[in-house]
Short mmCIF file of C-alpha atoms in Angstrom, two decimals:
data_model
loop_
_atom_site.label_atom_id
_atom_site.label_comp_id
_atom_site.label_asym_id
_atom_site.label_seq_id
_atom_site.Cartn_x
_atom_site.Cartn_y
_atom_site.Cartn_z
CA UNK A 24 119.13 88.88 100.13
CA UNK A 25 117.19 86.39 102.23
CA UNK A 26 114.85 88.80 103.94
CA UNK A 27 113.62 87.43 107.17
CA UNK A 28 114.72 84.11 108.46
CA UNK A 29 113.51 81.99 111.32
CA UNK A 30 114.80 78.90 112.98
CA UNK A 31 113.50 76.41 113.70
CA UNK A 32 110.49 75.70 111.09
CA UNK A 33 108.80 73.14 113.56
CA UNK A 34 109.27 72.18 117.22
CA UNK A 35 107.50 69.99 119.57
CA UNK A 36 107.90 70.61 123.33
CA UNK A 37 106.72 68.88 126.36
CA UNK A 38 104.98 71.31 129.10
CA UNK A 39 107.84 73.07 131.25
CA UNK A 40 110.45 72.74 128.72
CA UNK A 41 112.23 75.82 127.35
CA UNK A 42 113.35 77.00 124.01
CA UNK A 43 114.61 79.94 121.93
CA UNK A 44 113.19 81.09 118.50
CA UNK A 45 115.62 82.67 116.29
CA UNK A 46 115.19 85.56 113.74
CA UNK A 47 117.49 87.38 111.52
CA UNK A 48 116.77 89.90 108.87
CA UNK A 49 119.43 91.37 106.21
CA UNK A 50 117.74 94.33 104.96
CA UNK A 51 119.18 96.62 107.59
CA UNK A 52 115.77 97.32 109.22
CA UNK A 53 115.46 99.13 112.52
CA UNK A 54 112.37 97.46 113.90
CA UNK A 55 111.68 93.91 114.76
CA UNK A 56 108.65 92.32 115.85
CA UNK A 57 107.29 88.87 117.18
CA UNK A 58 103.79 87.89 116.57
CA UNK A 59 101.81 84.43 117.25
CA UNK A 60 99.13 83.25 115.00
CA UNK A 61 96.11 81.23 116.22
CA UNK A 62 93.05 80.13 114.37
CA UNK A 63 90.31 82.85 114.24
CA UNK A 64 92.61 85.47 116.19
CA UNK A 65 94.74 87.07 113.44
CA UNK A 66 98.24 87.90 114.29
CA UNK A 67 98.93 89.32 117.84
CA UNK A 68 102.05 91.17 118.61
CA UNK A 69 103.99 89.44 121.60
CA UNK A 70 106.99 91.93 121.94
CA UNK A 71 108.79 94.42 119.50
CA UNK A 72 112.20 96.16 119.18
CA UNK A 73 111.97 99.65 117.75
CA UNK A 74 115.75 99.76 117.53
CA UNK A 75 118.73 98.10 118.64
CA UNK A 76 119.12 98.02 122.33
CA UNK A 77 115.30 98.46 123.12
CA UNK A 78 112.38 96.15 123.46
CA UNK A 79 108.88 96.72 124.40
CA UNK A 80 105.88 94.50 125.34
CA UNK A 81 103.17 94.09 122.77
CA UNK A 82 99.48 92.57 123.21
CA UNK A 83 100.29 89.38 124.52
CA UNK A 84 103.74 89.28 126.36
CA UNK A 85 103.08 86.90 129.30
CA UNK A 86 105.15 83.80 129.20
CA UNK A 87 107.86 85.21 126.89
CA UNK A 88 110.93 87.07 126.97
CA UNK A 89 113.12 88.55 123.93
CA UNK A 90 116.64 89.58 123.21
CA UNK A 91 117.67 92.16 120.54
CA UNK A 92 121.30 90.60 120.15
CA UNK A 93 122.13 93.24 117.39
CA UNK A 94 120.63 95.00 114.69
CA UNK A 95 120.10 91.89 112.54
CA UNK A 96 118.93 89.56 115.12
CA UNK A 97 115.93 89.15 117.52
CA UNK A 98 115.32 86.24 119.60
CA UNK A 99 112.04 85.01 121.56
CA UNK A 100 112.45 82.82 124.37
CA UNK A 101 109.75 80.46 126.11
CA UNK A 102 111.17 79.76 129.52
CA UNK A 103 108.57 77.09 130.61
CA UNK A 104 106.29 76.01 127.70
CA UNK A 105 102.46 75.48 128.20
CA UNK A 106 100.08 73.94 125.94
CA UNK A 107 98.43 77.62 125.60
CA UNK A 108 101.63 78.54 123.44
CA UNK A 109 100.89 76.03 120.82
CA UNK A 110 100.67 78.44 118.01
CA UNK A 111 102.71 79.55 114.66
CA UNK A 112 105.08 82.39 115.45
CA UNK A 113 106.07 84.92 112.96
CA UNK A 114 109.09 87.35 113.24
CA UNK A 115 108.74 90.64 111.11
CA UNK A 116 110.97 93.59 110.53
CA UNK A 117 110.49 97.25 109.24
CA UNK A 118 112.40 100.11 108.41
CA UNK A 119 110.98 102.19 111.39
CA UNK A 120 107.60 102.73 112.83
CA UNK A 121 104.74 100.33 111.93
CA UNK A 122 102.92 103.29 110.42
CA UNK A 123 106.01 104.09 108.23
CA UNK A 124 105.56 101.11 105.93
CA UNK A 125 105.60 97.37 105.18
CA UNK A 126 106.32 94.91 107.58
CA UNK A 127 108.32 91.68 106.10
CA UNK A 128 107.49 88.58 107.79
CA UNK A 129 109.81 85.48 108.11
CA UNK A 130 108.35 82.15 107.11
CA UNK A 131 106.91 81.21 110.50
CA UNK A 132 107.82 78.65 113.34
CA UNK A 133 105.05 75.97 114.12
CA UNK A 134 105.36 75.17 117.77
CA UNK A 135 103.28 72.49 119.38
CA UNK A 136 103.29 72.05 123.34
CA UNK A 137 102.13 68.65 124.75
CA UNK B 14 94.87 100.19 122.52
CA UNK B 15 93.59 99.72 118.91
CA UNK B 16 91.04 97.24 118.36
CA UNK B 17 90.27 96.09 114.79
CA UNK B 18 87.25 93.95 113.73
CA UNK B 19 86.95 92.30 110.35
CA UNK B 20 84.13 90.80 108.34
CA UNK B 21 83.28 88.24 106.93
CA UNK B 22 85.34 85.67 108.43
CA UNK B 23 84.83 83.56 105.29
CA UNK B 24 84.06 84.43 101.88
CA UNK B 25 83.32 82.33 98.82
CA UNK B 26 83.00 83.96 95.34
CA UNK B 27 82.68 82.58 91.85
CA UNK B 28 85.67 83.28 89.65
CA UNK B 29 85.29 86.54 87.81
CA UNK B 30 83.24 88.01 90.40
CA UNK B 31 84.04 90.61 93.18
CA UNK B 32 84.91 90.19 96.70
CA UNK B 33 84.77 92.75 99.50
CA UNK B 34 86.10 92.72 103.02
CA UNK B 35 85.34 95.28 105.66
CA UNK B 36 87.13 96.43 108.61
CA UNK B 37 86.28 98.78 111.63
CA UNK B 38 88.66 100.33 114.14
CA UNK B 39 88.55 101.81 117.29
CA UNK B 40 91.36 104.45 117.70
CA UNK B 41 90.57 107.78 115.96
CA UNK B 42 94.44 108.39 116.02
CA UNK B 43 95.17 105.55 113.63
CA UNK B 44 96.39 106.85 110.44
CA UNK B 45 97.77 103.93 108.50
CA UNK B 46 95.78 101.01 107.22
CA UNK B 47 97.75 97.94 105.41
CA UNK B 48 96.14 94.95 103.95
CA UNK B 49 98.22 91.64 104.30
CA UNK B 50 97.71 88.43 102.01
CA UNK B 51 98.71 84.94 103.56
CA UNK B 52 98.48 82.07 101.20
CA UNK B 53 98.07 78.38 102.81
CA UNK B 54 101.35 77.77 104.62
CA UNK B 55 103.27 80.98 103.78
CA UNK B 56 103.87 84.22 105.29
CA UNK B 57 101.79 87.36 105.41
CA UNK B 58 102.66 89.83 102.70
CA UNK B 59 101.62 93.35 102.02
CA UNK B 60 99.32 93.83 99.12
CA UNK B 61 98.04 97.33 99.53
CA UNK B 62 97.98 99.96 102.02
CA UNK B 63 96.45 103.35 102.78
CA UNK B 64 96.84 106.47 104.76
CA UNK B 65 94.56 108.59 106.65
CA UNK B 66 95.06 111.47 104.06
CA UNK B 67 93.83 109.63 101.04
CA UNK B 68 90.15 108.03 100.84
CA UNK B 69 90.83 105.48 98.01
CA UNK B 70 93.79 103.53 96.47
CA UNK B 71 93.85 101.16 93.61
CA UNK B 72 96.42 98.71 92.39
CA UNK B 73 95.26 97.01 89.45
CA UNK B 74 92.52 94.55 90.56
CA UNK B 75 92.80 95.60 94.24
CA UNK B 76 91.45 98.66 96.04
CA UNK B 77 91.17 100.02 99.42
CA UNK B 78 88.65 102.55 100.61
CA UNK B 79 88.83 104.57 104.00
CA UNK B 80 86.24 106.49 105.79
CA UNK B 81 87.69 108.03 108.84
CA UNK B 82 84.33 109.56 110.09
CA UNK B 83 82.90 106.26 110.34
CA UNK B 84 86.24 104.41 111.22
CA UNK B 85 86.19 101.69 108.60
CA UNK B 86 88.07 100.73 105.75
CA UNK B 87 87.26 98.07 102.93
CA UNK B 88 89.23 95.89 100.60
CA UNK B 89 87.77 95.25 97.17
CA UNK B 90 89.07 92.55 94.70
CA UNK B 91 87.57 92.81 91.11
CA UNK B 92 87.58 89.87 88.68
CA UNK B 93 88.69 87.29 91.14
CA UNK B 94 91.01 84.41 90.01
CA UNK B 95 91.84 81.43 91.65
CA UNK B 96 95.40 82.68 92.92
CA UNK B 97 93.28 85.38 95.09
CA UNK B 98 92.24 82.45 97.29
CA UNK B 99 94.03 82.99 100.69
CA UNK B 100 93.46 84.69 104.04
CA UNK B 101 93.34 88.42 103.92
CA UNK B 102 94.17 90.65 107.09
CA UNK B 103 93.54 94.14 107.55
CA UNK B 104 95.44 96.46 110.36
CA UNK B 105 95.68 99.70 111.40
CA UNK B 106 98.24 101.68 113.68
CA UNK B 107 98.46 105.20 114.89
CA UNK B 108 101.92 106.47 114.46
CA UNK B 109 103.65 104.10 116.65
CA UNK B 110 105.39 100.65 116.39
CA UNK B 111 102.37 98.52 116.90
CA UNK B 112 100.18 97.04 114.24
CA UNK B 113 96.83 95.76 115.36
CA UNK B 114 95.50 92.91 113.02
CA UNK B 115 91.85 91.87 112.16
CA UNK B 116 91.20 88.22 112.68
CA UNK B 117 91.15 87.68 108.96
CA UNK B 118 89.05 86.62 106.06
CA UNK B 119 89.47 83.45 104.15
CA UNK B 120 88.71 83.92 100.58
CA UNK B 121 87.79 80.96 98.24
CA UNK B 122 87.54 81.53 94.59
CA UNK B 123 85.41 78.91 93.07
CA UNK B 124 86.28 77.92 89.40
#
C-alpha cells in the first residue's frame, strides 16, 4: 500500500516551459487536491477534485490546469512556467469532504523555475 | 472564504517544557479543525483534529482546545521531546472540500 505517490521529486524549468506533475493514490479515496507550499505561507489549495469527473478551483488556480484522469490519478499542469511558480507542490487525497477526516499527502515535488 | 491566522511563527522550548500554538479563524461555519505536523523535508501528517461539538481532545502528550465563541483553537504539547521539532500547521474548514491552512509554526526543542 503506497498511499499517495508523486512524480517527479525534483524539477527545474526555464520560464515559459510546460510540465505536468503526476499524482496517484491507492486508498480508493474519492477526493484529491493539489497544494503549493511557500515559506511563511503555509499550504495553499490550487485545485481539487471532489470525485472522479469533477474539478474545482481553489485559492490560487491561476497559471495551472488539472485533470482527474480516473479515481486514482490527478495531474497538475503548468502550461507556461513562471518564476513565481517556484514552490513545493503537494498532492493529497481524502475519503470525501475535507471536513470528513484526514487528508493524506504525497512526498512533494520541488519545482524551480529560472 | 476562510482565513486562518497562526501564532507564533517560531517557538523555541527547552526539552520537557510545554509548547502552545494558537490559531484564529474567520468563518463561523467552520466545524472541523485539524493539526498537521511536517518534519524537515517530509510530507505533512495529521496529528490530531477536533470538531465543533467538542471543546477539548487529548492524545497522549498532545491536546487541542476549541473556543467557538471566540473563533480560536490551540495545540498544546506537553513534556516536549527532540522529535517534536517540526513545523506545525493548523487548518479549518466548514463542511466542504476546501481546507484552509495557517502559515505554520516552526517548533524547536532544545536539549
